[in-house]
Amino acid sequence: MAGIEHITVAADEAGMRLDRWFKVHFPGLGFGPLQKLLRSGQVRVDGGRVKTDARVQPGQVVRVPPLDVDLKGKSGPIGSHDLKHSEDSELLSRMLLHEDEKVIVLNKPAGLAVQGGSGLVRHIDKMLEAWTSKKGEKPRLVHRLDRDTSGVLVVAKTRGAAQKLTAAFRERDTKKTYWALVKGVPRKQSDKISTWLVKDQTDEGDRMRVCKHGEDGADHAISYYRVLETAAHTFAWLEMEPYTGRTHQLRVHALYMGHPIIGDPKYFDDDHNWDFPGGVQKRLHLHARHIDIPHPNGGRLKITAPLPPHMVQTWNLFGFDMASGEREDEE
């Protein structure tokens, strides 16, 4: 039998009914036994007697008397709970780059969709149900990556964290760095790309194109790039930074420059008339390498994602020096 406990109410438990709070922390304690503990004054909040429908607030201290059996829920980081989707949980665990009380960062593999769509059985948003917390909160997506793009994907663990992270993306208080392999070598070592983009509906799904300012549905898109290394004047390894966050933005801007991203199934227009280099897989060579974002608790979160296997293979084939692409803020 455990002794008396004094548990401080957490910030994300604000306004929770006391009986619900007990259900979260002591799922084995029935409503009847809880009522008896409250009536006898053995359970108190900030030293005072309370009823089951009282609502707790962050910082309050709940007195819990000794219980006859261990009725406490399992604790620990996500991944140690009794998860209802063990296979999804295992896959997510293999993607995990960072986890704390508010934020999860994944290294999304190429080919796995972030959200559902026509014919999609498995996607990140659905898989995250396996990591629903004992308080019933499912981790929330706060931004997106294309299905064929790999790399850093930020997920919020609480509603409050999701609001702050979504605001950071909306207000562009984030820095996202991508690595890409493109056909040919841009004339300028670094440059800014500024265009208007519009979405067209095609038989093969949505496709973005550069358009004129004022065209119906057009959005302004700004990207930056710099050349990190080249291979035989035939390929260039680019660091790309999207200032705006339009659909397929970097892929369309690479094509607009005349240097489409290798393996792009939508925007590599020369695909059928071009011999794909031996040893290079015909998959999109675009990777969300690094993110710098405000943490909901303050300070900044800086995370770097390792390259996917098909890009590692290409980088090794071309002899690219991985260290030449790193910056001090990625340390």
Coordinates of C-alpha atoms in Angstrom, one line a residue:
M1 CA 0.0 0.0 0.0
A2 CA 1.4 3.4 -1.1
G3 CA 1.6 6.4 1.3
I4 CA -0.2 9.7 0.9
E5 CA 0.6 11.4 -2.4
H6 CA 0.4 15.1 -3.3
I7 CA 0.1 15.5 -7.0
T8 CA 0.3 18.9 -8.7
V9 CA -2.2 19.6 -11.5
A10 CA -0.5 20.0 -14.9
A11 CA -1.0 22.9 -17.2
D12 CA -2.8 20.8 -19.8
E13 CA -5.3 19.6 -17.2
A14 CA -6.8 23.1 -16.7
G15 CA -10.6 22.9 -16.1
M16 CA -10.7 19.1 -15.9
R17 CA -13.4 17.7 -13.6
L18 CA -11.9 16.1 -10.6
D19 CA -13.5 12.7 -11.3
R20 CA -12.1 12.8 -14.8
W21 CA -8.7 13.8 -13.4
F22 CA -8.8 10.7 -11.1
K23 CA -9.8 8.5 -14.1
V24 CA -6.7 9.7 -15.9
H25 CA -4.3 9.3 -13.0
F26 CA -5.9 6.3 -11.2
P27 CA -7.9 4.4 -13.9
G28 CA -8.5 1.5 -11.5
L29 CA -10.4 3.6 -8.9
G30 CA -14.1 3.4 -9.4
F31 CA -16.6 6.2 -9.1
G32 CA -18.1 4.8 -5.9
P33 CA -14.9 4.4 -4.0
L34 CA -13.8 7.9 -5.1
Q35 CA -17.1 9.4 -3.7
K36 CA -16.4 7.8 -0.4
L37 CA -12.9 9.2 -0.3
L38 CA -14.2 12.7 -1.1
R39 CA -17.1 12.5 1.5
S40 CA -14.7 11.5 4.3
G41 CA -12.3 14.3 3.3
Q42 CA -9.4 11.9 2.5
V43 CA -9.1 13.5 -1.0
R44 CA -8.5 17.2 -0.9
V45 CA -7.5 20.0 -3.3
D46 CA -5.2 22.7 -1.9
G47 CA -6.1 21.4 1.6
G48 CA -9.9 21.8 1.1
R49 CA -12.8 19.4 0.7
V50 CA -14.2 19.1 -2.8
K51 CA -16.9 17.3 -4.8
T52 CA -16.5 15.1 -7.9
D53 CA -17.7 17.8 -10.2
A54 CA -15.1 20.4 -9.0
R55 CA -12.8 21.6 -11.7
V56 CA -9.0 21.6 -11.1
Q57 CA -6.6 24.3 -12.2
P58 CA -2.9 24.2 -13.0
G59 CA -0.7 24.4 -9.9
Q60 CA -3.3 23.1 -7.5
V61 CA -2.3 20.1 -5.3
V62 CA -4.5 17.1 -5.0
R63 CA -4.1 15.0 -1.8
V64 CA -4.4 11.3 -2.6
P65 CA -4.7 8.9 0.4
P66 CA -3.1 5.4 0.5
L67 CA -5.1 3.1 -1.8
D68 CA -5.6 -0.6 -1.1
V69 CA -4.3 -1.7 -4.5
D70 CA -2.0 -0.1 -7.1
L71 CA -4.6 1.7 -9.1
K72 CA -2.2 4.1 -10.8
G73 CA -2.0 4.3 -14.6
K74 CA 1.3 3.6 -16.3
S75 CA 3.6 6.5 -16.7
G76 CA 6.6 7.3 -18.8
P77 CA 7.3 8.6 -22.3
I78 CA 5.1 7.9 -25.3
G79 CA 6.0 4.4 -26.5
S80 CA 5.9 2.8 -23.0
H81 CA 2.1 3.0 -22.7
D82 CA -0.2 0.1 -23.6
L83 CA -0.7 1.2 -27.2
K84 CA -3.6 0.0 -29.2
H85 CA -1.8 -0.1 -32.5
S86 CA 1.5 -1.8 -31.7
E87 CA 2.7 -2.0 -35.4
D88 CA 2.0 1.7 -36.0
S89 CA 3.7 2.5 -32.7
E90 CA 6.8 0.5 -33.7
L91 CA 7.0 2.3 -37.1
L92 CA 6.6 5.7 -35.5
S93 CA 9.2 4.8 -32.9
R94 CA 11.7 4.1 -35.6
M95 CA 11.1 7.5 -37.1
L96 CA 11.4 9.4 -33.8
L97 CA 14.1 12.1 -33.7
H98 CA 12.9 14.0 -30.6
E99 CA 10.3 13.8 -27.9
D100 CA 9.5 16.0 -24.9
E101 CA 6.3 16.8 -23.0
K102 CA 5.0 19.0 -25.8
V103 CA 6.6 18.1 -29.1
I104 CA 7.4 15.1 -31.2
V105 CA 9.7 15.3 -34.2
L106 CA 9.7 12.5 -36.8
N107 CA 12.0 11.7 -39.7
K108 CA 9.3 10.8 -42.2
P109 CA 10.3 8.2 -44.8
A110 CA 9.8 8.9 -48.5
G111 CA 6.6 7.4 -49.9
L112 CA 4.6 7.6 -46.7
A113 CA 1.8 10.1 -46.8
V114 CA 1.3 12.6 -44.0
Q115 CA -2.5 12.6 -44.3
G116 CA -5.2 10.4 -45.8
G117 CA -6.4 10.6 -49.4
S118 CA -7.9 8.5 -52.1
G119 CA -6.8 4.9 -51.8
L120 CA -4.5 5.6 -48.9
V121 CA -4.7 3.0 -46.1
R122 CA -1.7 4.0 -44.0
H123 CA -0.6 7.6 -43.3
I124 CA 1.1 9.5 -40.4
D125 CA -2.1 11.1 -39.1
K126 CA -3.8 7.8 -38.8
M127 CA -0.8 6.1 -37.3
L128 CA -0.6 8.8 -34.6
E129 CA -3.7 7.4 -33.0
A130 CA -1.4 4.7 -31.6
W131 CA 0.3 7.4 -29.5
T132 CA -2.9 8.8 -28.0
S133 CA -2.1 9.8 -24.4
K134 CA -3.7 8.4 -21.4
K135 CA -5.6 11.7 -21.2
G136 CA -7.2 10.9 -24.6
E137 CA -5.1 13.4 -26.6
K138 CA -3.9 12.3 -30.0
P139 CA -0.8 14.0 -31.2
R140 CA -1.6 16.7 -33.8
L141 CA 0.0 17.5 -37.1
V142 CA 1.1 21.2 -37.4
H143 CA 2.6 21.2 -40.9
R144 CA 2.9 18.9 -43.9
L145 CA 5.4 17.2 -46.2
D146 CA 4.7 15.8 -49.6
R147 CA 4.2 12.0 -49.8
D148 CA 7.5 11.6 -51.7
T149 CA 9.5 14.0 -49.6
S150 CA 11.3 12.6 -46.6
G151 CA 12.6 14.4 -43.4
V152 CA 11.6 16.5 -40.5
L153 CA 8.0 16.4 -39.5
V154 CA 6.9 18.3 -36.3
V155 CA 3.9 17.0 -34.3
A156 CA 2.3 18.5 -31.2
K157 CA 1.4 16.4 -28.2
T158 CA -1.2 18.7 -26.7
R159 CA -3.8 21.2 -28.0
G160 CA -2.0 24.1 -26.5
A161 CA 1.3 23.1 -28.2
A162 CA -0.5 22.7 -31.5
Q163 CA -1.8 26.2 -31.3
K164 CA 1.6 27.7 -30.7
L165 CA 3.4 25.6 -33.3
T166 CA 0.8 26.3 -35.9
A167 CA 1.0 30.0 -35.2
A168 CA 4.8 29.8 -35.6
F169 CA 4.4 28.3 -39.1
R170 CA 1.7 30.8 -40.0
E171 CA 3.8 33.7 -38.9
R172 CA 6.9 32.3 -40.5
D173 CA 8.9 32.2 -37.3
T174 CA 10.4 28.9 -38.5
K175 CA 13.4 28.1 -40.6
K176 CA 13.1 25.0 -42.8
T177 CA 16.1 23.7 -44.7
Y178 CA 15.8 21.1 -47.5
W179 CA 18.4 19.2 -49.4
A180 CA 17.8 18.4 -53.0
L181 CA 19.6 16.9 -56.0
V182 CA 18.7 18.6 -59.3
K183 CA 19.5 18.1 -62.9
G184 CA 22.2 20.5 -64.2
V185 CA 24.0 23.3 -62.3
P186 CA 22.3 26.7 -61.6
R187 CA 24.1 29.6 -63.1
K188 CA 24.2 31.5 -59.8
Q189 CA 25.7 30.0 -56.7
S190 CA 22.8 31.2 -54.6
D191 CA 19.6 33.1 -55.4
K192 CA 16.1 34.0 -54.5
I193 CA 13.1 32.6 -56.5
S194 CA 9.9 34.6 -56.4
T195 CA 6.9 33.6 -58.5
W196 CA 3.1 33.2 -58.4
L197 CA 1.8 29.7 -58.2
V198 CA -1.6 28.3 -59.0
K199 CA -3.1 24.8 -58.7
D200 CA -4.4 22.9 -61.7
Q201 CA -6.6 19.8 -61.5
T202 CA -5.2 17.0 -63.8
D203 CA -6.0 13.4 -64.4
E204 CA -2.9 12.6 -62.3
G205 CA -4.0 14.7 -59.4
D206 CA -3.2 18.3 -58.4
R207 CA -0.3 20.0 -60.2
M208 CA 1.1 23.4 -59.4
R209 CA 2.4 25.8 -62.1
V210 CA 4.0 29.2 -62.3
C211 CA 1.4 31.8 -63.3
K212 CA 1.0 35.6 -63.6
H213 CA 0.1 37.9 -60.7
G214 CA -3.6 38.3 -60.6
E215 CA -4.6 34.9 -62.0
D216 CA -7.5 33.4 -60.2
G217 CA -6.3 31.3 -57.2
A218 CA -2.7 32.5 -57.5
D219 CA -0.5 32.6 -54.4
H220 CA 2.9 34.3 -54.1
A221 CA 5.8 31.9 -53.4
I222 CA 9.4 32.7 -52.3
S223 CA 12.3 30.3 -52.0
Y224 CA 16.0 30.6 -51.5
Y225 CA 18.7 28.2 -52.6
R226 CA 22.5 27.8 -52.6
V227 CA 24.7 25.2 -54.4
L228 CA 26.6 23.0 -52.0
E229 CA 28.3 20.7 -54.4
T230 CA 28.2 19.5 -58.0
A231 CA 28.9 16.3 -59.9
A232 CA 30.4 16.5 -63.3
H233 CA 28.5 19.7 -64.2
T234 CA 25.5 17.4 -64.6
F235 CA 24.0 17.4 -61.1
A236 CA 23.9 19.9 -58.2
W237 CA 23.2 19.4 -54.5
L238 CA 21.2 22.3 -53.4
E239 CA 20.2 23.6 -50.0
M240 CA 16.7 25.1 -50.4
E241 CA 14.7 27.2 -48.0
P242 CA 11.0 27.9 -48.6
Y243 CA 10.0 31.3 -47.2
T244 CA 6.4 30.7 -48.0
G245 CA 4.8 27.3 -47.7
R246 CA 2.9 26.6 -50.9
T247 CA 2.0 23.1 -52.2
H248 CA 5.0 21.5 -54.1
Q249 CA 6.8 24.9 -53.9
L250 CA 10.4 23.8 -54.0
R251 CA 9.7 21.2 -56.7
V252 CA 8.0 23.8 -58.9
H253 CA 10.7 26.4 -58.3
A254 CA 13.4 23.9 -59.2
L255 CA 11.6 23.2 -62.5
Y256 CA 11.1 27.0 -63.0
M257 CA 14.9 27.4 -62.7
G258 CA 15.4 24.8 -65.4
H259 CA 16.9 22.4 -62.9
P260 CA 14.1 19.9 -61.8
I261 CA 14.7 17.7 -58.8
I262 CA 15.9 14.2 -59.7
G263 CA 13.2 11.5 -59.5
D264 CA 10.3 13.9 -59.2
P265 CA 7.3 12.0 -60.6
K266 CA 5.3 15.2 -61.2
Y267 CA 7.7 17.9 -62.3
F268 CA 10.7 16.1 -64.0
D269 CA 9.4 16.7 -67.5
D270 CA 12.5 15.2 -69.2
D271 CA 12.0 11.9 -67.5
H272 CA 11.1 9.9 -70.7
N273 CA 13.9 11.4 -72.8
W274 CA 16.7 11.2 -70.3
D275 CA 18.9 8.3 -69.3
F276 CA 18.7 7.9 -65.5
P277 CA 22.2 7.6 -64.1
G278 CA 23.2 4.1 -63.0
G279 CA 23.2 3.6 -59.2
V280 CA 20.7 6.5 -58.6
Q281 CA 17.2 5.3 -57.7
K282 CA 14.3 6.8 -59.5
R283 CA 12.8 8.4 -56.4
L284 CA 12.3 12.0 -55.4
H285 CA 15.6 13.4 -54.1
L286 CA 14.1 16.0 -51.8
H287 CA 14.6 15.8 -48.0
A288 CA 13.5 18.1 -45.2
R289 CA 16.9 18.2 -43.5
H290 CA 16.6 20.7 -40.7
I291 CA 14.1 22.8 -38.8
D292 CA 14.5 25.6 -36.3
I293 CA 11.2 26.4 -34.6
P294 CA 10.1 28.1 -31.3
H295 CA 9.4 25.6 -28.6
P296 CA 5.9 26.0 -26.9
N297 CA 7.7 26.2 -23.5
G298 CA 10.2 28.8 -24.7
G299 CA 13.5 28.8 -26.5
R300 CA 14.0 27.2 -29.9
L301 CA 14.0 23.6 -31.0
K302 CA 16.6 22.7 -33.7
I303 CA 16.4 19.2 -35.2
T304 CA 18.3 17.6 -38.1
A305 CA 17.0 14.5 -39.9
P306 CA 19.4 11.9 -41.5
L307 CA 19.0 11.4 -45.3
P308 CA 16.8 8.5 -46.5
P309 CA 18.6 5.4 -47.9
H310 CA 18.1 6.3 -51.6
M311 CA 19.7 9.7 -51.1
V312 CA 22.5 8.3 -49.0
Q313 CA 23.2 5.9 -51.9
T314 CA 23.3 8.8 -54.4
W315 CA 25.5 11.0 -52.1
N316 CA 28.0 8.1 -51.8
L317 CA 27.9 7.5 -55.5
F318 CA 28.8 11.1 -56.3
G319 CA 31.2 11.4 -53.4
F320 CA 29.4 14.3 -51.8
D321 CA 30.9 15.4 -48.5
M322 CA 28.0 15.5 -46.0
A323 CA 29.9 17.9 -43.8
S324 CA 30.0 20.6 -46.5
G325 CA 26.2 21.0 -46.1
E326 CA 26.2 21.4 -42.3
R327 CA 25.8 24.8 -40.6
E328 CA 26.6 25.9 -37.1
D329 CA 22.9 26.1 -36.2
E330 CA 22.5 22.4 -37.0
E331 CA 25.1 21.3 -34.5

